[in-house]
């Protein structure tokens, strides 16, 4: 349940071709440390440029974030990507929000990827919902103690599975 299907250095490596070769038709997106550094506003024009070909090729997109609703709504509007549950905090790793997003997309769970930076929220939740978890290297190191602990545990888990992360 903690194992991602893939590890990527950055979200921009997800392209229409990437999705197609894996039979993926939907993409759920974490915000903090995945799309933008934690708590920052990030490079929205760059993200829009990355998302456009995905959107054009018919990939369904949803934000699935544990950020505060105000922050989720901001990125939903800036990126023109719907947020699951109208922008309520997703409550990851519980699978409810992932299941809602998958239902909204009208796709089978295994056709939907989740891209996020945290094993214990993004990967675990996506696996619980039957989706295709992709772990991305976090954009910034979060100084909160509990995040540092989670990062250390993540590295332990990934190393034990033979990933050099
Ligand atoms: Mg994150």
mmCIF file of C-alpha atoms and ligand atoms in Angstrom:
data_model
loop_
_atom_site.group_PDB
_atom_site.id
_atom_site.type_symbol
_atom_site.label_atom_id
_atom_site.label_comp_id
_atom_site.label_asym_id
_atom_site.label_seq_id
_atom_site.Cartn_x
_atom_site.Cartn_y
_atom_site.Cartn_z
ATOM 1 C CA UNK A 1 0.000 0.000 0.000
ATOM 2 C CA UNK A 2 2.997 2.282 0.450
ATOM 3 C CA UNK A 3 4.584 1.388 -2.861
ATOM 4 C CA UNK A 4 4.357 3.863 -5.738
ATOM 5 C CA UNK A 5 4.120 2.528 -9.279
ATOM 6 C CA UNK A 6 6.732 5.039 -10.386
ATOM 7 C CA UNK A 7 9.117 7.666 -9.116
ATOM 8 C CA UNK A 8 9.577 10.894 -11.051
ATOM 9 C CA UNK A 9 11.976 13.797 -10.550
ATOM 10 C CA UNK A 10 9.333 16.346 -11.551
ATOM 11 C CA UNK A 11 5.694 16.491 -12.594
ATOM 12 C CA UNK A 12 6.548 17.859 -16.046
ATOM 13 C CA UNK A 13 7.687 14.370 -17.048
ATOM 14 C CA UNK A 14 4.015 13.416 -17.208
ATOM 15 C CA UNK A 15 2.997 13.986 -20.820
ATOM 16 C CA UNK A 16 0.103 12.740 -22.986
ATOM 17 C CA UNK A 17 2.474 10.013 -24.269
ATOM 18 C CA UNK A 18 3.377 9.020 -20.699
ATOM 19 C CA UNK A 19 -0.322 8.655 -19.893
ATOM 20 C CA UNK A 20 -1.184 6.816 -23.075
ATOM 21 C CA UNK A 21 1.554 4.201 -22.837
ATOM 22 C CA UNK A 22 0.273 3.308 -19.366
ATOM 23 C CA UNK A 23 -3.403 3.320 -20.277
ATOM 24 C CA UNK A 24 -4.072 6.256 -17.942
ATOM 25 C CA UNK A 25 -6.933 8.666 -18.660
ATOM 26 C CA UNK A 26 -7.153 10.700 -15.479
ATOM 27 C CA UNK A 27 -4.665 12.512 -13.286
ATOM 28 C CA UNK A 28 -5.142 13.571 -9.666
ATOM 29 C CA UNK A 29 -2.721 16.251 -8.532
ATOM 30 C CA UNK A 30 -1.345 17.097 -5.122
ATOM 31 C CA UNK A 31 -0.474 20.807 -4.734
ATOM 32 C CA UNK A 32 2.132 21.448 -2.042
ATOM 33 C CA UNK A 33 5.639 20.270 -2.871
ATOM 34 C CA UNK A 34 4.280 18.610 -6.019
ATOM 35 C CA UNK A 35 3.113 21.517 -8.194
ATOM 36 C CA UNK A 36 4.585 24.346 -6.122
ATOM 37 C CA UNK A 37 6.982 24.587 -3.151
ATOM 38 C CA UNK A 38 5.116 24.180 0.159
ATOM 39 C CA UNK A 39 3.079 27.275 0.999
ATOM 40 C CA UNK A 40 4.335 29.219 -2.022
ATOM 41 C CA UNK A 41 2.512 30.499 -5.085
ATOM 42 C CA UNK A 42 4.870 28.829 -7.530
ATOM 43 C CA UNK A 43 5.247 29.263 -11.275
ATOM 44 C CA UNK A 44 1.657 29.172 -12.512
ATOM 45 C CA UNK A 45 2.376 30.054 -16.188
ATOM 46 C CA UNK A 46 4.849 27.164 -16.379
ATOM 47 C CA UNK A 47 2.319 24.777 -14.827
ATOM 48 C CA UNK A 48 -0.408 25.907 -17.212
ATOM 49 C CA UNK A 49 1.919 25.307 -20.141
ATOM 50 C CA UNK A 50 2.616 21.785 -18.864
ATOM 51 C CA UNK A 51 -1.071 21.002 -18.266
ATOM 52 C CA UNK A 52 -2.379 22.269 -21.589
ATOM 53 C CA UNK A 53 -1.317 19.295 -23.790
ATOM 54 C CA UNK A 54 -2.697 16.891 -21.169
ATOM 55 C CA UNK A 55 -6.007 18.707 -21.168
ATOM 56 C CA UNK A 56 -6.050 18.862 -24.981
ATOM 57 C CA UNK A 57 -5.520 15.118 -25.216
ATOM 58 C CA UNK A 58 -8.613 14.543 -23.081
ATOM 59 C CA UNK A 59 -6.939 13.670 -19.783
ATOM 60 C CA UNK A 60 -9.262 14.327 -16.835
ATOM 61 C CA UNK A 61 -7.584 16.445 -14.146
ATOM 62 C CA UNK A 62 -8.488 16.977 -10.477
ATOM 63 C CA UNK A 63 -6.690 18.651 -7.592
ATOM 64 C CA UNK A 64 -6.601 16.442 -4.488
ATOM 65 C CA UNK A 65 -4.919 18.434 -1.735
ATOM 66 C CA UNK A 66 -4.826 18.642 2.035
ATOM 67 C CA UNK A 67 -4.252 22.404 1.863
ATOM 68 C CA UNK A 68 -6.802 24.844 3.261
ATOM 69 C CA UNK A 69 -9.849 25.397 1.012
ATOM 70 C CA UNK A 70 -8.757 28.968 0.214
ATOM 71 C CA UNK A 71 -5.420 27.761 -1.124
ATOM 72 C CA UNK A 72 -7.003 24.904 -3.076
ATOM 73 C CA UNK A 73 -9.509 27.294 -4.666
ATOM 74 C CA UNK A 74 -6.707 29.678 -5.640
ATOM 75 C CA UNK A 75 -4.844 26.989 -7.581
ATOM 76 C CA UNK A 76 -8.037 25.553 -9.008
ATOM 77 C CA UNK A 77 -8.815 28.945 -10.557
ATOM 78 C CA UNK A 78 -5.253 29.769 -11.642
ATOM 79 C CA UNK A 79 -4.693 26.382 -13.281
ATOM 80 C CA UNK A 80 -8.307 25.904 -14.422
ATOM 81 C CA UNK A 81 -8.311 22.458 -12.861
ATOM 82 C CA UNK A 82 -11.318 21.394 -10.792
ATOM 83 C CA UNK A 83 -10.636 20.509 -7.161
ATOM 84 C CA UNK A 84 -12.287 17.406 -5.777
ATOM 85 C CA UNK A 85 -15.219 18.098 -3.456
ATOM 86 C CA UNK A 86 -15.471 21.730 -4.632
ATOM 87 C CA UNK A 87 -12.160 22.531 -2.978
ATOM 88 C CA UNK A 88 -12.678 21.061 0.459
ATOM 89 C CA UNK A 89 -9.537 19.751 2.181
ATOM 90 C CA UNK A 90 -9.071 16.213 0.880
ATOM 91 C CA UNK A 91 -8.248 14.417 4.144
ATOM 92 C CA UNK A 92 -5.522 12.253 2.583
ATOM 93 C CA UNK A 93 -4.536 9.454 3.134
ATOM 94 C CA UNK A 94 -8.169 8.488 3.682
ATOM 95 C CA UNK A 95 -9.415 7.281 0.308
ATOM 96 C CA UNK A 96 -12.707 9.199 0.305
ATOM 97 C CA UNK A 97 -11.451 12.183 -1.723
ATOM 98 C CA UNK A 98 -9.601 9.942 -4.172
ATOM 99 C CA UNK A 99 -12.760 7.897 -4.719
ATOM 100 C CA UNK A 100 -14.814 11.071 -5.219
ATOM 101 C CA UNK A 101 -12.315 12.375 -7.789
ATOM 102 C CA UNK A 102 -12.351 9.073 -9.660
ATOM 103 C CA UNK A 103 -16.157 9.062 -9.628
ATOM 104 C CA UNK A 104 -16.279 12.653 -10.886
ATOM 105 C CA UNK A 105 -14.003 11.675 -13.772
ATOM 106 C CA UNK A 106 -16.199 8.669 -14.611
ATOM 107 C CA UNK A 107 -13.128 6.472 -14.965
ATOM 108 C CA UNK A 108 -12.106 3.114 -13.622
ATOM 109 C CA UNK A 109 -9.698 3.576 -10.683
ATOM 110 C CA UNK A 110 -6.786 1.844 -12.420
ATOM 111 C CA UNK A 111 -7.070 4.377 -15.266
ATOM 112 C CA UNK A 112 -6.379 7.237 -12.870
ATOM 113 C CA UNK A 113 -2.924 8.317 -11.720
ATOM 114 C CA UNK A 114 -2.203 10.265 -8.556
ATOM 115 C CA UNK A 115 0.899 12.434 -8.577
ATOM 116 C CA UNK A 116 2.165 13.541 -5.167
ATOM 117 C CA UNK A 117 5.265 13.914 -3.016
ATOM 118 C CA UNK A 118 4.264 11.986 0.113
ATOM 119 C CA UNK A 119 4.216 8.219 0.581
ATOM 120 C CA UNK A 120 1.979 8.348 3.652
ATOM 121 C CA UNK A 121 -0.676 10.536 2.110
ATOM 122 C CA UNK A 122 -0.569 10.552 -1.705
ATOM 123 C CA UNK A 123 0.711 7.044 -2.390
ATOM 124 C CA UNK A 124 -1.166 5.328 0.433
ATOM 125 C CA UNK A 125 -4.476 7.026 -0.369
ATOM 126 C CA UNK A 126 -4.183 6.353 -4.092
ATOM 127 C CA UNK A 127 -3.426 2.686 -3.462
ATOM 128 C CA UNK A 128 -6.384 2.396 -1.084
ATOM 129 C CA UNK A 129 -8.610 3.803 -3.827
ATOM 130 C CA UNK A 130 -7.196 1.445 -6.467
ATOM 131 C CA UNK A 131 -5.524 4.223 -8.448
ATOM 132 C CA UNK A 132 -2.013 4.442 -9.941
ATOM 133 C CA UNK A 133 0.293 6.280 -7.528
ATOM 134 C CA UNK A 134 3.290 8.217 -8.817
ATOM 135 C CA UNK A 135 5.716 9.690 -6.309
ATOM 136 C CA UNK A 136 7.481 12.898 -7.258
ATOM 137 C CA UNK A 137 10.528 14.365 -5.573
ATOM 138 C CA UNK A 138 9.326 17.134 -3.219
ATOM 139 C CA UNK A 139 9.945 20.671 -4.486
ATOM 140 C CA UNK A 140 11.050 22.015 -1.120
ATOM 141 C CA UNK A 141 12.159 20.569 2.160
ATOM 142 C CA UNK A 142 9.463 21.225 4.677
ATOM 143 C CA UNK A 143 10.836 22.275 8.031
ATOM 144 C CA UNK A 144 7.874 21.077 10.099
ATOM 145 C CA UNK A 145 9.106 18.350 12.474
ATOM 146 C CA UNK A 146 6.353 15.882 11.608
ATOM 147 C CA UNK A 147 7.116 16.292 7.891
ATOM 148 C CA UNK A 148 10.798 15.683 8.544
ATOM 149 C CA UNK A 149 9.882 12.505 10.379
ATOM 150 C CA UNK A 150 7.592 11.432 7.545
ATOM 151 C CA UNK A 151 10.384 12.073 5.031
ATOM 152 C CA UNK A 152 12.793 9.930 7.025
ATOM 153 C CA UNK A 153 10.235 7.114 7.208
ATOM 154 C CA UNK A 154 9.534 7.449 3.498
ATOM 155 C CA UNK A 155 13.204 7.069 2.679
ATOM 156 C CA UNK A 156 13.352 4.005 4.912
ATOM 157 C CA UNK A 157 10.347 2.424 3.220
ATOM 158 C CA UNK A 158 11.589 3.237 -0.287
ATOM 159 C CA UNK A 159 15.109 2.027 0.450
ATOM 160 C CA UNK A 160 13.741 -1.224 1.859
ATOM 161 C CA UNK A 161 11.962 -1.692 -1.464
ATOM 162 C CA UNK A 162 15.162 -1.130 -3.367
ATOM 163 C CA UNK A 163 14.505 2.454 -4.469
ATOM 164 C CA UNK A 164 17.324 4.962 -4.181
ATOM 165 C CA UNK A 165 15.256 8.011 -3.250
HETATM 166 MG MG1 LIG B 1 2.405 17.404 -1.038
#
